């Protein structure tokens, strides 16, 4: 594995290896007085973010530093990188600096793939447009593994703005590859047109779709990616597709509630649900660091030593 661009390209064996190494990372660091490992000492990891992101950038930075890597944060405004040539020039600069890995978030789908053509180091996709966000899907799978005992045979409902969600796309391909049954639930206006080719079941009624689920993943309504009105009002959306306490009671007792964050409390998820013991939202943040440590380690060392 040279790069991590999409979960669709990952084999099941590669995905399971990442999850296994994630477990090892969590065990190796947890409880240490200094929570660091020397695995990437002397390596340089560049965070190249063309979209605002505090959570994901900080998570990657923490992961790299816990592996003793040097971290360079390269923040760029979207307006200055509208042209592919600008991205290429940035890539050549990073190559000249000797970057061993570049973590990239970009508003254009396919930008991480283009980056692999211009630099020799590993490229990790931290989100490209509405296309993919592989480490989010991996940390979600790891969270299910820890809370539910595994992913194989589980039923996962992904609810909300599927159309604009790179998180949904990455989870669909990874979870189905790992043996889960995936349900997509949302208004027809927020479901992609090419959905017939995806390994999923489609539903429009949230109440009915929650019965028998092992996990429900609530997606943030991404107003910044919407160029048209996809639903009448926020209140109407919350009434039809928001997860409140009444709907939580429709789920099996063991079922968990997930959200990639940041949340619109009171819209796609009620505050009482987000703060309930069945919610894994803060665990997902913690697990994200372990997953990103595992991915960086595997890409930069070929799994040789820890």
Coordinates of C-alpha atoms in Angstrom, one line a residue:
X1 CA 0.0 0.0 0.0
X2 CA 1.7 3.1 -1.3
X3 CA -1.1 5.7 -0.7
X4 CA -4.5 5.8 1.0
X5 CA -6.9 7.6 -1.4
X6 CA -10.2 5.7 -1.1
X7 CA -11.7 2.8 0.7
X8 CA -13.1 1.5 -2.6
X9 CA -9.6 0.7 -3.6
X10 CA -8.7 -1.0 -0.4
X11 CA -8.8 -4.8 -0.3
X12 CA -10.5 -6.4 2.7
X13 CA -7.1 -7.8 3.8
X14 CA -5.6 -4.3 3.8
X15 CA -8.6 -2.8 5.7
X16 CA -8.3 -5.5 8.3
X17 CA -4.6 -5.0 8.6
X18 CA -5.1 -1.3 9.3
X19 CA -7.7 -2.1 12.0
X20 CA -5.4 -4.7 13.6
X21 CA -2.5 -2.2 13.7
X22 CA -4.9 0.4 15.0
X23 CA -5.5 -1.9 18.0
X24 CA -1.8 -2.3 18.5
X25 CA -1.2 1.4 18.4
X26 CA -3.9 2.0 21.0
X27 CA -2.5 -0.7 23.3
X28 CA 1.1 0.5 22.8
X29 CA 0.5 4.2 23.6
X30 CA -2.3 4.0 26.2
X31 CA -0.9 4.1 29.8
X32 CA 2.5 5.4 28.7
X33 CA 3.8 8.3 30.8
X34 CA 4.9 9.9 27.4
X35 CA 2.4 8.7 24.8
X36 CA 4.9 8.5 21.9
X37 CA 6.5 5.8 19.8
X38 CA 9.7 6.2 17.9
X39 CA 8.5 4.6 14.7
X40 CA 8.6 7.7 12.4
X41 CA 11.5 9.5 14.0
X42 CA 13.3 11.5 11.2
X43 CA 10.3 11.4 8.9
X44 CA 8.4 14.5 7.8
X45 CA 4.6 14.6 7.5
X46 CA 3.0 17.6 5.8
X47 CA -0.7 18.5 6.4
X48 CA -1.8 20.2 3.2
X49 CA -5.3 21.6 3.8
X50 CA -7.2 23.6 1.2
X51 CA -10.4 23.5 3.2
X52 CA -10.9 24.7 6.8
X53 CA -10.6 21.7 9.2
X54 CA -9.7 21.8 12.8
X55 CA -10.7 18.3 13.9
X56 CA -9.1 16.2 11.1
X57 CA -6.0 18.3 10.7
X58 CA -5.4 18.2 14.5
X59 CA -6.0 14.4 14.5
X60 CA -3.5 13.8 11.8
X61 CA -1.0 16.1 13.5
X62 CA -1.4 14.3 16.8
X63 CA -1.0 10.9 15.2
X64 CA 2.2 11.9 13.4
X65 CA 3.7 13.5 16.6
X66 CA 2.8 10.4 18.6
X67 CA 4.9 8.4 16.1
X68 CA 7.8 11.0 16.6
X69 CA 7.5 12.4 13.1
X70 CA 8.2 16.0 12.2
X71 CA 5.0 17.8 11.2
X72 CA 4.6 20.7 8.9
X73 CA 1.1 22.4 8.7
X74 CA 0.6 24.0 5.3
X75 CA -2.7 26.0 5.2
X76 CA -3.9 27.3 1.9
X77 CA -7.0 29.2 1.0
X78 CA -9.3 27.6 -1.6
X79 CA -9.3 30.8 -3.8
X80 CA -5.6 30.4 -4.5
X81 CA -5.7 26.8 -5.6
X82 CA -8.5 26.8 -8.2
X83 CA -6.1 25.8 -10.9
X84 CA -4.5 22.3 -11.2
X85 CA -1.2 24.1 -11.9
X86 CA -1.2 25.7 -8.5
X87 CA -1.6 22.4 -6.8
X88 CA 1.3 21.0 -8.9
X89 CA 3.5 23.9 -8.0
X90 CA 2.7 23.3 -4.3
X91 CA 3.4 19.6 -4.7
X92 CA 6.8 20.3 -6.3
X93 CA 7.7 22.5 -3.4
X94 CA 6.8 19.8 -0.9
X95 CA 8.8 17.3 -2.9
X96 CA 11.8 19.6 -2.8
X97 CA 11.4 19.9 1.0
X98 CA 11.6 16.1 1.3
X99 CA 8.1 15.4 2.5
X100 CA 7.8 11.7 3.3
X101 CA 4.0 11.9 3.5
X102 CA 1.4 14.5 2.5
X103 CA -2.0 14.5 4.1
X104 CA -4.3 16.5 1.8
X105 CA -7.8 17.9 2.1
X106 CA -9.1 19.6 -1.1
X107 CA -12.5 20.8 -2.4
X108 CA -11.9 19.1 -5.7
X109 CA -12.6 15.4 -6.0
X110 CA -9.5 13.6 -7.4
X111 CA -7.0 16.1 -6.1
X112 CA -5.2 13.5 -3.9
X113 CA -4.9 11.2 -6.9
X114 CA -3.3 14.0 -9.0
X115 CA -0.9 14.7 -6.1
X116 CA 0.5 11.1 -6.4
X117 CA 1.7 11.9 -9.9
X118 CA 3.9 14.8 -8.7
X119 CA 5.5 13.6 -5.4
X120 CA 7.4 10.5 -4.4
X121 CA 6.1 10.3 -0.8
X122 CA 2.9 8.7 0.4
X123 CA -0.4 10.6 -0.1
X124 CA -3.2 10.3 2.4
X125 CA -6.6 11.6 1.4
X126 CA -8.1 13.6 4.3
X127 CA -11.2 14.5 2.2
X128 CA -11.6 15.5 -1.4
X129 CA -14.9 17.2 -2.3
X130 CA -17.8 14.9 -2.0
X131 CA -15.7 11.9 -3.1
X132 CA -13.9 10.2 -0.2
X133 CA -12.6 10.4 3.4
X134 CA -11.1 7.0 4.0
X135 CA -9.6 7.5 7.5
X136 CA -13.1 8.6 8.8
X137 CA -14.6 5.3 7.5
X138 CA -11.7 3.3 9.1
X139 CA -12.2 5.0 12.4
X140 CA -15.9 4.4 12.2
X141 CA -15.3 0.7 11.5
X142 CA -12.8 0.5 14.4
X143 CA -15.4 2.1 16.7
X144 CA -18.0 -0.5 15.7
X145 CA -15.5 -3.3 16.2
X146 CA -14.8 -2.0 19.7
X147 CA -18.4 -1.4 20.7
X148 CA -20.2 -4.2 18.9
X149 CA -17.4 -6.8 18.7
X150 CA -17.1 -6.7 15.0
X151 CA -18.4 -5.4 11.7
X152 CA -19.2 -8.6 9.9
X153 CA -23.0 -9.3 9.7
X154 CA -23.9 -6.0 11.3
X155 CA -26.6 -3.7 10.0
X156 CA -25.6 0.0 9.7
X157 CA -28.0 2.8 8.8
X158 CA -26.4 5.9 7.4
X159 CA -28.9 8.8 7.6
X160 CA -29.2 12.2 6.0
X161 CA -27.3 14.1 3.4
X162 CA -25.8 11.2 1.4
X163 CA -25.5 13.3 -1.8
X164 CA -22.8 15.6 -0.4
X165 CA -21.2 13.2 2.0
X166 CA -17.7 11.8 1.3
X167 CA -18.0 10.1 4.7
X168 CA -21.0 8.2 3.5
X169 CA -19.3 7.1 0.3
X170 CA -16.2 5.9 2.1
X171 CA -18.2 4.1 4.8
X172 CA -20.4 2.3 2.2
X173 CA -17.5 0.8 0.4
X174 CA -15.5 -0.1 3.5
X175 CA -18.4 -1.5 5.6
X176 CA -19.8 -3.6 2.8
X177 CA -16.3 -4.9 2.1
X178 CA -16.0 -5.9 5.8
X179 CA -19.3 -7.8 5.6
X180 CA -21.8 -5.3 7.0
X181 CA -25.3 -4.6 5.6
X182 CA -25.6 -0.9 4.8
X183 CA -28.9 1.0 4.7
X184 CA -29.1 4.6 3.4
X185 CA -31.9 6.7 4.7
X186 CA -32.8 10.3 3.6
X187 CA -35.0 12.5 1.5
X188 CA -34.9 11.6 -2.3
X189 CA -33.3 15.0 -2.9
X190 CA -30.3 14.1 -0.8
X191 CA -29.6 10.7 -2.4
X192 CA -27.2 10.4 -5.4
X193 CA -28.6 9.5 -8.8
X194 CA -26.1 6.7 -9.3
X195 CA -27.1 4.9 -6.1
X196 CA -28.5 1.8 -7.9
X197 CA -24.9 0.6 -8.4
X198 CA -24.0 0.8 -4.7
X199 CA -24.1 -2.2 -2.3
X200 CA -26.8 -0.7 -0.2
X201 CA -30.5 -0.8 0.7
X202 CA -32.4 2.4 0.3
X203 CA -35.1 3.8 2.7
X204 CA -37.0 7.1 3.0
X205 CA -38.8 6.4 6.4
X206 CA -36.4 6.8 9.3
X207 CA -38.6 5.2 11.9
X208 CA -38.9 2.0 9.8
X209 CA -35.2 1.9 8.9
X210 CA -34.1 2.0 12.6
X211 CA -35.6 -1.3 13.4
X212 CA -33.0 -4.1 13.7
X213 CA -30.0 -1.8 13.2
X214 CA -26.7 -2.3 15.1
X215 CA -25.5 1.2 14.5
X216 CA -26.9 4.4 13.1
X217 CA -24.6 7.0 11.6
X218 CA -26.1 10.5 11.5
X219 CA -24.6 12.8 8.8
X220 CA -24.3 16.5 9.2
X221 CA -26.5 18.5 6.8
X222 CA -23.7 20.2 4.8
X223 CA -25.2 23.6 4.0
X224 CA -21.8 24.8 2.7
X225 CA -21.9 22.2 -0.1
X226 CA -25.5 22.8 -1.1
X227 CA -26.2 25.1 -4.1
X228 CA -30.0 24.6 -4.0
X229 CA -32.8 24.0 -1.5
X230 CA -32.9 20.2 -0.9
X231 CA -35.5 20.4 1.8
X232 CA -38.1 23.0 2.9
X233 CA -36.9 24.0 6.4
X234 CA -34.5 22.9 9.1
X235 CA -37.5 22.1 11.3
X236 CA -39.0 19.9 8.6
X237 CA -35.7 18.1 8.2
X238 CA -35.4 17.5 11.9
X239 CA -39.0 16.2 12.1
X240 CA -38.5 13.7 9.3
X241 CA -34.8 12.7 9.6
X242 CA -33.6 13.9 13.0
X243 CA -32.6 11.3 15.6
X244 CA -34.4 12.2 18.8
X245 CA -35.2 10.3 22.0
X246 CA -38.4 8.8 20.6
X247 CA -36.5 7.3 17.6
X248 CA -33.6 6.2 19.8
X249 CA -36.1 4.0 21.6
X250 CA -37.0 2.3 18.3
X251 CA -33.5 0.9 18.0
X252 CA -32.3 -2.3 19.7
X253 CA -30.9 -1.8 23.2
X254 CA -27.3 -2.7 22.0
X255 CA -27.3 -0.3 19.0
X256 CA -25.0 2.6 19.0
X257 CA -25.3 6.2 17.6
X258 CA -22.4 7.6 15.5
X259 CA -21.7 11.0 14.0
X260 CA -18.6 12.1 12.1
X261 CA -18.9 15.7 13.5
X262 CA -19.2 18.5 13.7
X263 CA -22.9 18.2 14.7
X264 CA -25.9 20.4 14.1
X265 CA -27.5 19.7 17.5
X266 CA -31.3 19.9 17.2
X267 CA -31.3 19.3 13.5
X268 CA -29.9 15.8 12.5
X269 CA -29.4 14.8 16.1
X270 CA -31.0 15.9 19.4
X271 CA -28.7 17.0 22.2
X272 CA -30.0 14.3 24.6
X273 CA -29.1 11.6 22.0
X274 CA -25.7 13.1 21.3
X275 CA -24.9 13.1 25.0
X276 CA -26.4 9.6 25.7
X277 CA -24.2 6.6 26.7
X278 CA -25.1 5.0 23.4
X279 CA -23.4 7.7 21.4
X280 CA -19.8 7.1 20.3
X281 CA -19.0 10.6 19.1
X282 CA -16.1 11.3 21.5
X283 CA -14.8 7.7 21.1
X284 CA -14.7 8.3 17.4
X285 CA -12.4 11.3 17.9
X286 CA -10.1 9.2 20.1
X287 CA -10.1 6.3 17.7
X288 CA -9.3 8.6 14.8
X289 CA -5.9 9.3 16.3
X290 CA -5.1 5.5 16.6
X291 CA -6.4 4.9 13.0
X292 CA -4.3 7.7 11.6
X293 CA -1.2 6.5 13.5
X294 CA -1.8 3.0 12.0
X295 CA -2.1 4.4 8.4
X296 CA 1.0 6.6 8.7
X297 CA 3.0 3.8 10.2
X298 CA 2.0 1.3 7.5
X299 CA 2.6 3.7 4.6
X300 CA 5.9 5.0 5.8
X301 CA 7.5 1.8 7.2
X302 CA 5.8 -1.0 5.3
X303 CA 5.0 -2.4 8.7
X304 CA 8.6 -3.2 9.5
X305 CA 9.0 -2.1 13.1
X306 CA 7.2 -0.2 15.8

